[in-house]
XYZ file of C-alpha atoms in Angstrom:
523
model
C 77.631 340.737 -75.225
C 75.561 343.478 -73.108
C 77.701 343.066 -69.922
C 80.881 343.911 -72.276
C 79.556 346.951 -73.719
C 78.032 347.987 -70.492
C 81.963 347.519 -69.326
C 83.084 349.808 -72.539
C 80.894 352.229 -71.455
C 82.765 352.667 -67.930
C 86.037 353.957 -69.884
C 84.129 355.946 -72.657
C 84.689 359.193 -71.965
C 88.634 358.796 -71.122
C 89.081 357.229 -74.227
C 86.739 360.250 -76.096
C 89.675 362.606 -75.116
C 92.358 359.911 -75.677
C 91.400 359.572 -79.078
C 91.877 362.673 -80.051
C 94.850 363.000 -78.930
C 95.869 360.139 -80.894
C 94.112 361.500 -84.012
C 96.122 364.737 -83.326
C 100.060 362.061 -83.040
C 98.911 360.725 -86.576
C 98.371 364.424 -87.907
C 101.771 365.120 -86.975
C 103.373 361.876 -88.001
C 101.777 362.240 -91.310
C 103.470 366.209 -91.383
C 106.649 364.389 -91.024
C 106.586 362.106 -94.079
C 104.905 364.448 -96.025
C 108.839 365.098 -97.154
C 107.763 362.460 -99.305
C 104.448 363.244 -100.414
C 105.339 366.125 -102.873
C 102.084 364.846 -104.946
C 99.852 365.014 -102.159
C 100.547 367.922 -100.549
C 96.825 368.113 -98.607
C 97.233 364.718 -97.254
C 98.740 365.427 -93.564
C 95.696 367.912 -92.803
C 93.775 365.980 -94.518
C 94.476 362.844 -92.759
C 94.314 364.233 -89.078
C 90.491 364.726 -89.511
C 89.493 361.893 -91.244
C 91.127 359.488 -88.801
C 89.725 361.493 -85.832
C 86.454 360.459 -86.797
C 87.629 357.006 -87.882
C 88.841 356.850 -83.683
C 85.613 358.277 -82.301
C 83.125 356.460 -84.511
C 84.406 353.213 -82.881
C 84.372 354.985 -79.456
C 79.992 355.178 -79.804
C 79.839 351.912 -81.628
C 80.328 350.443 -78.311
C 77.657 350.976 -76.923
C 75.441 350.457 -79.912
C 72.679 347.708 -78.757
C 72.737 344.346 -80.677
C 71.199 345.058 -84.316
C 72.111 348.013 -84.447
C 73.383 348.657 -87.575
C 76.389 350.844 -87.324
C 79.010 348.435 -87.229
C 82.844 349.753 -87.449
C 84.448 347.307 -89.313
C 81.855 348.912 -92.430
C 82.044 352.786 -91.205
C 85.549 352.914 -90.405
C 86.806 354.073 -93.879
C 84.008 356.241 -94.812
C 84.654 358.771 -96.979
C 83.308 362.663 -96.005
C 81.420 364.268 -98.100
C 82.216 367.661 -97.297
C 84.911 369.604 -95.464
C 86.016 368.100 -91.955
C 85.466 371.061 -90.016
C 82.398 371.472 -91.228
C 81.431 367.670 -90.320
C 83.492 368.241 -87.161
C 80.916 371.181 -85.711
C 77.844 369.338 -87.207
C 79.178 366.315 -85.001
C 79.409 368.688 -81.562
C 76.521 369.626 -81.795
C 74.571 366.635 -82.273
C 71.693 365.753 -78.876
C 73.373 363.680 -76.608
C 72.026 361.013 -74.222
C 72.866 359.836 -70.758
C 75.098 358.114 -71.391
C 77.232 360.602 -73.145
C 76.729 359.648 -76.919
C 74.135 360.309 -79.388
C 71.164 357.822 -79.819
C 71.792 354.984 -82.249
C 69.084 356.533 -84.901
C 71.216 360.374 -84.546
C 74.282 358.490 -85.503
C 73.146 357.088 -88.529
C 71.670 359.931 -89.453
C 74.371 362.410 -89.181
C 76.457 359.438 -90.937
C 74.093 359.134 -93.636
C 74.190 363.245 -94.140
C 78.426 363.672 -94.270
C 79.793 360.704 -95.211
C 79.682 358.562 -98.445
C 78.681 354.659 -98.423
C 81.381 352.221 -97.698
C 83.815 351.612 -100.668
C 83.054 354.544 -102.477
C 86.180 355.571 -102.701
C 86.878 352.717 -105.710
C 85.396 351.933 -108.527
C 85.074 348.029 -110.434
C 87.150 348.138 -113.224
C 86.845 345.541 -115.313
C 91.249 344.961 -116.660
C 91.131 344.378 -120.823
C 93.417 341.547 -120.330
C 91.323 339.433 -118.599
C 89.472 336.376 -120.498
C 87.413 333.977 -119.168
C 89.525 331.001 -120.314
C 93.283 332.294 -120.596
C 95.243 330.674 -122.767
C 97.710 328.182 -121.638
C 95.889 328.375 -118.305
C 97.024 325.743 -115.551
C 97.927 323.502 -118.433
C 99.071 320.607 -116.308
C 95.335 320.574 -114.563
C 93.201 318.018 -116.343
C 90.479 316.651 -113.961
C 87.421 318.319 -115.511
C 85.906 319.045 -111.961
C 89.229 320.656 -110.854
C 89.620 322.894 -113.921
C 86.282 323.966 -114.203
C 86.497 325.359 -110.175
C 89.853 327.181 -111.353
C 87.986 328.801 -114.090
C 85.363 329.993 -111.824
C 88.393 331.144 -109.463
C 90.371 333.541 -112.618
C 86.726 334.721 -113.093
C 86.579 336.141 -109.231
C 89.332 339.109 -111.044
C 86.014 340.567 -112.561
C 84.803 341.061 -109.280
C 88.024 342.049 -106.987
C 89.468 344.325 -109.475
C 89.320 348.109 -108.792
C 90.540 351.730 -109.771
C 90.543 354.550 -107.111
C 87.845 357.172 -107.795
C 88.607 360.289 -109.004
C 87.743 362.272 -105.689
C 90.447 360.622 -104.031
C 93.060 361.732 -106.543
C 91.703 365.246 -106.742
C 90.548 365.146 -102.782
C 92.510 363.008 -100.619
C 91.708 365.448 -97.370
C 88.094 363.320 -97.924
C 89.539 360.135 -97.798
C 91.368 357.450 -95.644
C 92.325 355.643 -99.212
C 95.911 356.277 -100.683
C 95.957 357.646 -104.262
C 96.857 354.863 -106.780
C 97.934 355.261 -110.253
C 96.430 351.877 -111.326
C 94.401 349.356 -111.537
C 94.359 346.875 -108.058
C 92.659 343.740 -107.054
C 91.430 343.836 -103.757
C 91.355 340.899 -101.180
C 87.520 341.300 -101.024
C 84.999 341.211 -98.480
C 85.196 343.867 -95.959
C 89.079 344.197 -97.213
C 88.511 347.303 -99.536
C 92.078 348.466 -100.012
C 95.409 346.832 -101.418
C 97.533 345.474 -99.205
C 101.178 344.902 -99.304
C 102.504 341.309 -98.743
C 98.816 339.711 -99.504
C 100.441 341.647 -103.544
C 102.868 339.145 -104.114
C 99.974 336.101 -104.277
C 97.578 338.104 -106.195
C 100.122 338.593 -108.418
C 101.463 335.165 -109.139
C 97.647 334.770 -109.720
C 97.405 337.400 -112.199
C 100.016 335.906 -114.335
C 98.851 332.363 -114.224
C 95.434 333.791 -115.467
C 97.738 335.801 -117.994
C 96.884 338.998 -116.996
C 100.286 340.943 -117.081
C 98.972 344.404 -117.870
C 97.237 344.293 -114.697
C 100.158 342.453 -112.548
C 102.089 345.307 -113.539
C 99.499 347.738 -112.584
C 99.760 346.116 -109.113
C 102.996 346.322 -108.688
C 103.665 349.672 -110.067
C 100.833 351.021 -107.507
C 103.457 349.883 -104.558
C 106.327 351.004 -106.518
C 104.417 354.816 -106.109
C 103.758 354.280 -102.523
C 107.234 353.231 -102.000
C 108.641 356.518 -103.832
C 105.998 359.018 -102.032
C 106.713 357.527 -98.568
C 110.375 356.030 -98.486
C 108.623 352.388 -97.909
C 105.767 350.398 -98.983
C 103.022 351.060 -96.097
C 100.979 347.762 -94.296
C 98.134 348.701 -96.658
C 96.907 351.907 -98.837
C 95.087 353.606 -96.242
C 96.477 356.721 -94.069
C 96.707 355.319 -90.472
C 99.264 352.282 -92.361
C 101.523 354.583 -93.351
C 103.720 353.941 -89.722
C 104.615 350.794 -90.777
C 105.175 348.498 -93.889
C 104.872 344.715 -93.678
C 107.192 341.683 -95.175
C 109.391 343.132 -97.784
C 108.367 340.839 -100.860
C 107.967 343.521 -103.353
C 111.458 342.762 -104.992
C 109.797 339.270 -105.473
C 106.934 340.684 -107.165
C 109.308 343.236 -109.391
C 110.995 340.178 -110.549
C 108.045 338.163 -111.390
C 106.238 340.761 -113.121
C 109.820 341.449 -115.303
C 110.618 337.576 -116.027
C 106.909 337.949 -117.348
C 107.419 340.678 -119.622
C 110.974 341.722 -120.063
C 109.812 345.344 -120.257
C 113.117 347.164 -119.113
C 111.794 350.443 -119.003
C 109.517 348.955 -115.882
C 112.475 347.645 -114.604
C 114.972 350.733 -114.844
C 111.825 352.309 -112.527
C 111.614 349.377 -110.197
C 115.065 348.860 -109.500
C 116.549 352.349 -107.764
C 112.776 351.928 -105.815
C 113.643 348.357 -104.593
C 117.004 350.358 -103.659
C 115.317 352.536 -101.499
C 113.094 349.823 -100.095
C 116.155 347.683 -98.863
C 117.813 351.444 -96.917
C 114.263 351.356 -95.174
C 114.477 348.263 -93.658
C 118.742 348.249 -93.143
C 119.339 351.239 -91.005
C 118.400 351.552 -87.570
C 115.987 351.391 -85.613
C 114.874 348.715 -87.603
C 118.144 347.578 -88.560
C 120.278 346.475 -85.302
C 124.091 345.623 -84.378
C 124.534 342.185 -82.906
C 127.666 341.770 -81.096
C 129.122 338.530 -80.053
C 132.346 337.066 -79.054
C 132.887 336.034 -82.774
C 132.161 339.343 -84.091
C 129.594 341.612 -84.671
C 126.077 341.262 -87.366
C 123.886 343.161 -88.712
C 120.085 341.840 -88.860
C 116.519 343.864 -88.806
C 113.915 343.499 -87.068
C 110.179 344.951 -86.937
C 109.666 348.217 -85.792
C 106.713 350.290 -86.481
C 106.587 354.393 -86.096
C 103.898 353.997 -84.134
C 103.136 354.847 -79.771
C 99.873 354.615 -79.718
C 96.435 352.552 -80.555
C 95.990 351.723 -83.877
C 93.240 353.501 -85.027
C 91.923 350.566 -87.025
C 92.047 348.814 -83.520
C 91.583 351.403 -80.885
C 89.004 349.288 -78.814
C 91.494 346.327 -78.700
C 94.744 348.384 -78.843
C 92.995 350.413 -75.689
C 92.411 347.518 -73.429
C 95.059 345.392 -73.637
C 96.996 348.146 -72.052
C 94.541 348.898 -69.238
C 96.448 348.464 -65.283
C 99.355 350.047 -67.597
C 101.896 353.022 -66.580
C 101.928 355.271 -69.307
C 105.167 354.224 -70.676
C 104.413 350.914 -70.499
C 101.212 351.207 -72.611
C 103.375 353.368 -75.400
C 105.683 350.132 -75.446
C 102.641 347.805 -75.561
C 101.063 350.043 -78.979
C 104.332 350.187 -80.489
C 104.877 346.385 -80.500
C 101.509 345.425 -81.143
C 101.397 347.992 -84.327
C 104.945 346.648 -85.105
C 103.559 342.960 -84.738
C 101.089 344.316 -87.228
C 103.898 345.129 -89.056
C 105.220 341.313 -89.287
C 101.916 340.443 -91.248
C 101.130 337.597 -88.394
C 99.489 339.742 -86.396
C 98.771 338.210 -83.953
C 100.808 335.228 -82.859
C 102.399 333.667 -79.254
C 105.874 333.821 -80.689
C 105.645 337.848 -80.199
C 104.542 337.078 -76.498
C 106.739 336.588 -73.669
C 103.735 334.635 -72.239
C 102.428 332.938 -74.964
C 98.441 332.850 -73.911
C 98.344 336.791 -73.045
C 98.373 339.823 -75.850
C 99.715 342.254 -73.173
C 103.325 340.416 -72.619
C 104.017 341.141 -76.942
C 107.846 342.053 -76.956
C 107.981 342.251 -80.964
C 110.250 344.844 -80.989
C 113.099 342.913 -78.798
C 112.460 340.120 -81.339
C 115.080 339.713 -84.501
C 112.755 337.574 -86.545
C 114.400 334.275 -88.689
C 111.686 335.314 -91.458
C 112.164 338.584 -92.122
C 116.141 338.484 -92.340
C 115.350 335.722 -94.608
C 113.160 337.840 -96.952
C 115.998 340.535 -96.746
C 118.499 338.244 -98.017
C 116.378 337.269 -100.789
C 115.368 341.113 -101.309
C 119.328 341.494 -101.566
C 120.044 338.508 -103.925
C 117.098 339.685 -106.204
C 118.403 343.233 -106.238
C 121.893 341.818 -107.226
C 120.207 339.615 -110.105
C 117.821 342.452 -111.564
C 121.023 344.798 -111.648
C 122.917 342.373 -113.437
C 120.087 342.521 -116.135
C 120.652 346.058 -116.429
C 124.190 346.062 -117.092
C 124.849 347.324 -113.058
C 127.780 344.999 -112.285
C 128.917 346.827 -109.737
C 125.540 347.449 -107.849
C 125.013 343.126 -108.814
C 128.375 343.160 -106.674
C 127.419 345.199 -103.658
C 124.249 343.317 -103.314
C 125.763 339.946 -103.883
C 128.278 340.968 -100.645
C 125.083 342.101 -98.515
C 123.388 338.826 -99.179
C 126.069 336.833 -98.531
C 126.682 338.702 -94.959
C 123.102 338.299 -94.082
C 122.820 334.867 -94.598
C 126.321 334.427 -92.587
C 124.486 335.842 -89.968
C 121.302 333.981 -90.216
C 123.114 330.594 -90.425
C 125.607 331.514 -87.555
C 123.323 333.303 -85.138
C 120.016 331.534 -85.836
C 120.422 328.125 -86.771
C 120.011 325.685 -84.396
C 122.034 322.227 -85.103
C 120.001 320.302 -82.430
C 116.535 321.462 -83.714
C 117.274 321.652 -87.246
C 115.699 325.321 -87.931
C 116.681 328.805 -87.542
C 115.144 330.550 -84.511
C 114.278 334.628 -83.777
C 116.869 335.864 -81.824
C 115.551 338.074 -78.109
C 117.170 341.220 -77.943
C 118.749 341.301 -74.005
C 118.139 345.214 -73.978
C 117.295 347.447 -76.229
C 118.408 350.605 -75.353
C 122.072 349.281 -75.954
C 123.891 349.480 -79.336
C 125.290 347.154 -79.920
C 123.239 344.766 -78.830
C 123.172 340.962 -77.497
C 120.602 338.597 -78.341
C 120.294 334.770 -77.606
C 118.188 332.271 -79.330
C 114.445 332.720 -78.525
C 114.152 328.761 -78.880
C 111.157 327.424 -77.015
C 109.493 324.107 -77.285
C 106.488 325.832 -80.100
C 107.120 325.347 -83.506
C 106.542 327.964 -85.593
C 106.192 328.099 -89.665
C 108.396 331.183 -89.717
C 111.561 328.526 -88.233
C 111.373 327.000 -91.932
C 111.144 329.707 -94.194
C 114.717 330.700 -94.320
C 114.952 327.190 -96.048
C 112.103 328.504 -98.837
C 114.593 331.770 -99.770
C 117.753 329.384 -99.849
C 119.749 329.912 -96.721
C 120.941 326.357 -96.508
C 122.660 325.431 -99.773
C 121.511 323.193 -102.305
C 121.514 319.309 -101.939
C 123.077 320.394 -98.179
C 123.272 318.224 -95.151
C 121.673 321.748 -93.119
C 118.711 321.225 -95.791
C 118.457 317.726 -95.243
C 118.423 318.479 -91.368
C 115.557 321.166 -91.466
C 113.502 319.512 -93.598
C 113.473 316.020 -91.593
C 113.005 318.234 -89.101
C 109.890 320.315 -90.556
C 108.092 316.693 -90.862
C 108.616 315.792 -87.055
C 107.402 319.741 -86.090
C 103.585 318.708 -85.393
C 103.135 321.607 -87.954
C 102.147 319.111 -91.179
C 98.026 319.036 -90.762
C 95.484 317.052 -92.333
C 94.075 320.742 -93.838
C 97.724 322.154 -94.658
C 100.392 323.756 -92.735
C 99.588 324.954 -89.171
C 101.074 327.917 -88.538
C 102.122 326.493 -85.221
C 101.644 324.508 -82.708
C 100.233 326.213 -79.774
C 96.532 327.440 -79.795
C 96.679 330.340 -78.226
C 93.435 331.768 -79.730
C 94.933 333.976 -82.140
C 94.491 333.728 -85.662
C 98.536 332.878 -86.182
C 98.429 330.244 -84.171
C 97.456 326.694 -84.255
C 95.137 325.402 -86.042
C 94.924 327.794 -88.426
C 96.634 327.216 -92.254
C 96.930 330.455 -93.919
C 97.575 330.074 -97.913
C 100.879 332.289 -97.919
C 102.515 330.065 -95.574
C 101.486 326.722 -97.462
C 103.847 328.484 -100.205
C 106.582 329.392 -98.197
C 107.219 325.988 -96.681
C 107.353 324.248 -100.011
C 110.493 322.464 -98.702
C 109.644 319.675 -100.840
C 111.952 320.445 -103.402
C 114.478 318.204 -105.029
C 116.209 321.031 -106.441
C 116.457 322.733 -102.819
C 116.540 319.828 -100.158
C 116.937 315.703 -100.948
C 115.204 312.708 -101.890
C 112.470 311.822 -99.716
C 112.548 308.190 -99.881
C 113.256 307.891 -96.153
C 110.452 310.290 -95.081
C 107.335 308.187 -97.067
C 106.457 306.729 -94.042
C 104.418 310.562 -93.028
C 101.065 310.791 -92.742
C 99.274 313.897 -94.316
């Protein structure tokens, strides 16, 4: 641990003027959507300082000795407690060692003097629909033991439920947290914000418990990023705004109306979702694929974003060390676009799969995503319909039913019996020609077109994937691997995350066929 921070030290003062200058690319990427942002008119200024501190409070946390107590992961979104430029002299002025940095017991004092404690910046709110023991709550759970640990689970909402505080809504140049209208639950732990794709699962969990006052809360809280940003950002803090994540929030719009039929919620939702599905459909994240049969459109993951991640500078920083500098814009942009994906990070975005600093995710047309699109357009189509909208149902209907030509023609593999990403050859051209990216790993993300319906009903292609999702080494003892290549990152083998147990619920008589001849697998 000391010989690694003695390393960081080497590099400190390069990255102390890097950082900046990073700090200073946000400020003016933030100017640019601030198009959007009629409400929050400070926010671009705003956002330039706060992140330049977020940056160059990781830079000295370094160095700091083990038990120290100034750990980024709890300083990062601090909120300041009085004007930046003010905290911004107060900071150059502070006694430095030899080393270049204030001592350990300067920073936390100077921390303790302009900036508030961690999660300040929300408040508990306690939702008034939420009851200890909902009624009609998991009524097909009977095992005493099992219900009483699901009770204790719906009574975890007390606890992750949140409102934003009123300084962020009336002083947003203080903060790194979005304004929210609403109520949110958070994922907890050092996870202080909302986040976009983790929504859709909180959500289902919200109405189970019967909470659908607050569901709608969460949903309508992305619904107001998506309007004041033109997409739904990774999470609801300032340096996610470059990039969204997994487009599920026309899932969530549909779950929350089949719920409660409100159709005032939905005549808001639907011209959002609208906008949504432009976001991710027009280029560059959208991209031509021409092949001798004709040409395809399919998107991909591409974050607005050249740089370090601020909430990852250290590790952003020296995976591109040895780097020309156009070569270590290309590395940030696909690892913040990788971010993007929500399986950050992962060996299918590698070229080499054990090493961070070959990610290609932007030459990557990912099976999973289109598939979300296509289900993004086929909700669209069915929430039009149930506002009369026949002829927006129709145009969605027609998008769908191109995108899933496209999956099924340029993705699926017969042999393999699973739709792979597609590698873009180069990316500079338009349009552009991509093969099959189909190596020997398995990946979860292979199967999920088969969760959103790509291959028909009852088909022989859903018969294929799914006798071929049992033979995939992915089926675990704990769950669903994510893959099967340990790579030692966290979407990798062996690791099950909960989303992905969902979205490879293949076994579905409705969707695949009977299983008779698979009952010889071993869980």
């Amino acid at each position: 641990m000391y010989c690694r921070l003695q390393r960081a030290l080497l590099t400190v003062q390069q990255l102390y003027s890097h950082a900046s200058g990073v700090a200073n690319l946000l400020g003016k990427e933030l100017a640019e959507h601030s198009c959007h942002a009629h409400s929050l008119q400070l926010l671009p200024r705003a956002t330039t300082a706060v992140t330049t501190f977020l940056i160059l409070f990781k830079i000295p946390d370094w160095h700091m000795h083990p038990g120290s107590n100034l750990c980024f992961l709890s300083s990062r979104d601090l909120p300041l407690l009085r004007d930046a430029a003010a905290v911004n002299a107060s900071f150059n002025t502070l006694p430095k060692e030899a080393n270049g940095f204030p001592a350990n017991k300067t920073l936390q004092d100077f921390l303790a003097a302009n900036f508030g404690a961690a999660g300040s910046d929300f408040e508990s709110a306690v939702p008034e629909d939420f009851y200890a023991e909902p009624d009609n709550f998991l009524p097909n759970v009977t095992d005493p033991a099992i219900r009483k640990w699901a009770l204790q689970v719906n009574g975890l909402w007390q606890d992750l439920c949140r409102e934003v505080n009123e300084s962020v809504m009336q002083q947003p140049q203080l903060h790194s947290l979005l304004p929210l209208p609403g109520i949110t639950a958070v994922p907890g732990d050092r996870f202080r914000e909302l986040y976009y794709w983790d929504s859709f699962w909180v959500i289902k969990g919200l109405l189970v418990s019967g909470m659908t006052e607050t569901a709608t809360s969460e949903v309508t809280n992305l619904l107001s990023l998506q309007e004041t940003y033109g997409h739904v950002p990774n999470g609801a803090r300032v340096y996610y705004i470059n990039r969204s994540q997994p487009p599920m929030l026309s899932n969530m719009v549909r779950a929350v109306y089949e719920a409660t039929q409100d159709d005032s919620f939905l005549a808001y939702a639907l011209p959002l979702l609208i906008s949504e599905h432009n976001y991710w459909t027009v280029e560059p994240k959208q991209v031509t694929v021409s092949t001798d049969s004709g040409s395809y459109k399919l998107s991909r993951f591409y974050a607005d974003w050249f740089a370090p991640r601020p909430e990852s500078y250290l590790e952003d920083f020296q995976s591109a060390q040895g780097m020309s500098g156009s070569q270590q814009q290309q590395l940030w942009h696909d690892l913040a676009s990788g971010a993007e994906s929500g399986m950050d990070f992962s060996s299918r975005w590698f070229g080499n799969p054990d090493n961070i600093s070959t990610i290609q995710t932007t030459r990557i047309i990912p099976a999973e995503l289109n598939a979300y699109l296509y289900q993004m357009e086929s909700n669209i189509a069915e929430l039009a319909d149930g506002m009369g909208n026949s002829t927006l149902a129709a145009s969605f209907r027609d998008f769908a039913a191109a995108r899933k030509a496209a999956i099924n023609t340029l993705m699926y593999n017969d042999t393999a019996g699973r739709w792979f990403d597609l590698i873009i050859d180069d990316t500079t051209r338009s349009p552009v020609a991509a093969v099959q990216n189909n190596n020997t790993i398995s990946y979860v993300s292979q199967y999920i077109p088969l969760w959103v319906g790509i291959a028909d009903e009852g088909s022989s292609q859903a018969a294929a994937v799914t006798r071929s999702f049992f033979e995939s080494g992915l089926i675990q003892a704990g769950g669903i691997s994510t893959s099967t290549y340990n790579s030692s990152q966290q979407w990798d083998f062996p690791n099950c995350w909960a989303p992905l147990q969902v979205l490879t619920s293949v076994l579905n008589p409705k969707t695949c066929f009977p299983y008779s001849s698979l009952n010889t697998v071993s869980f």
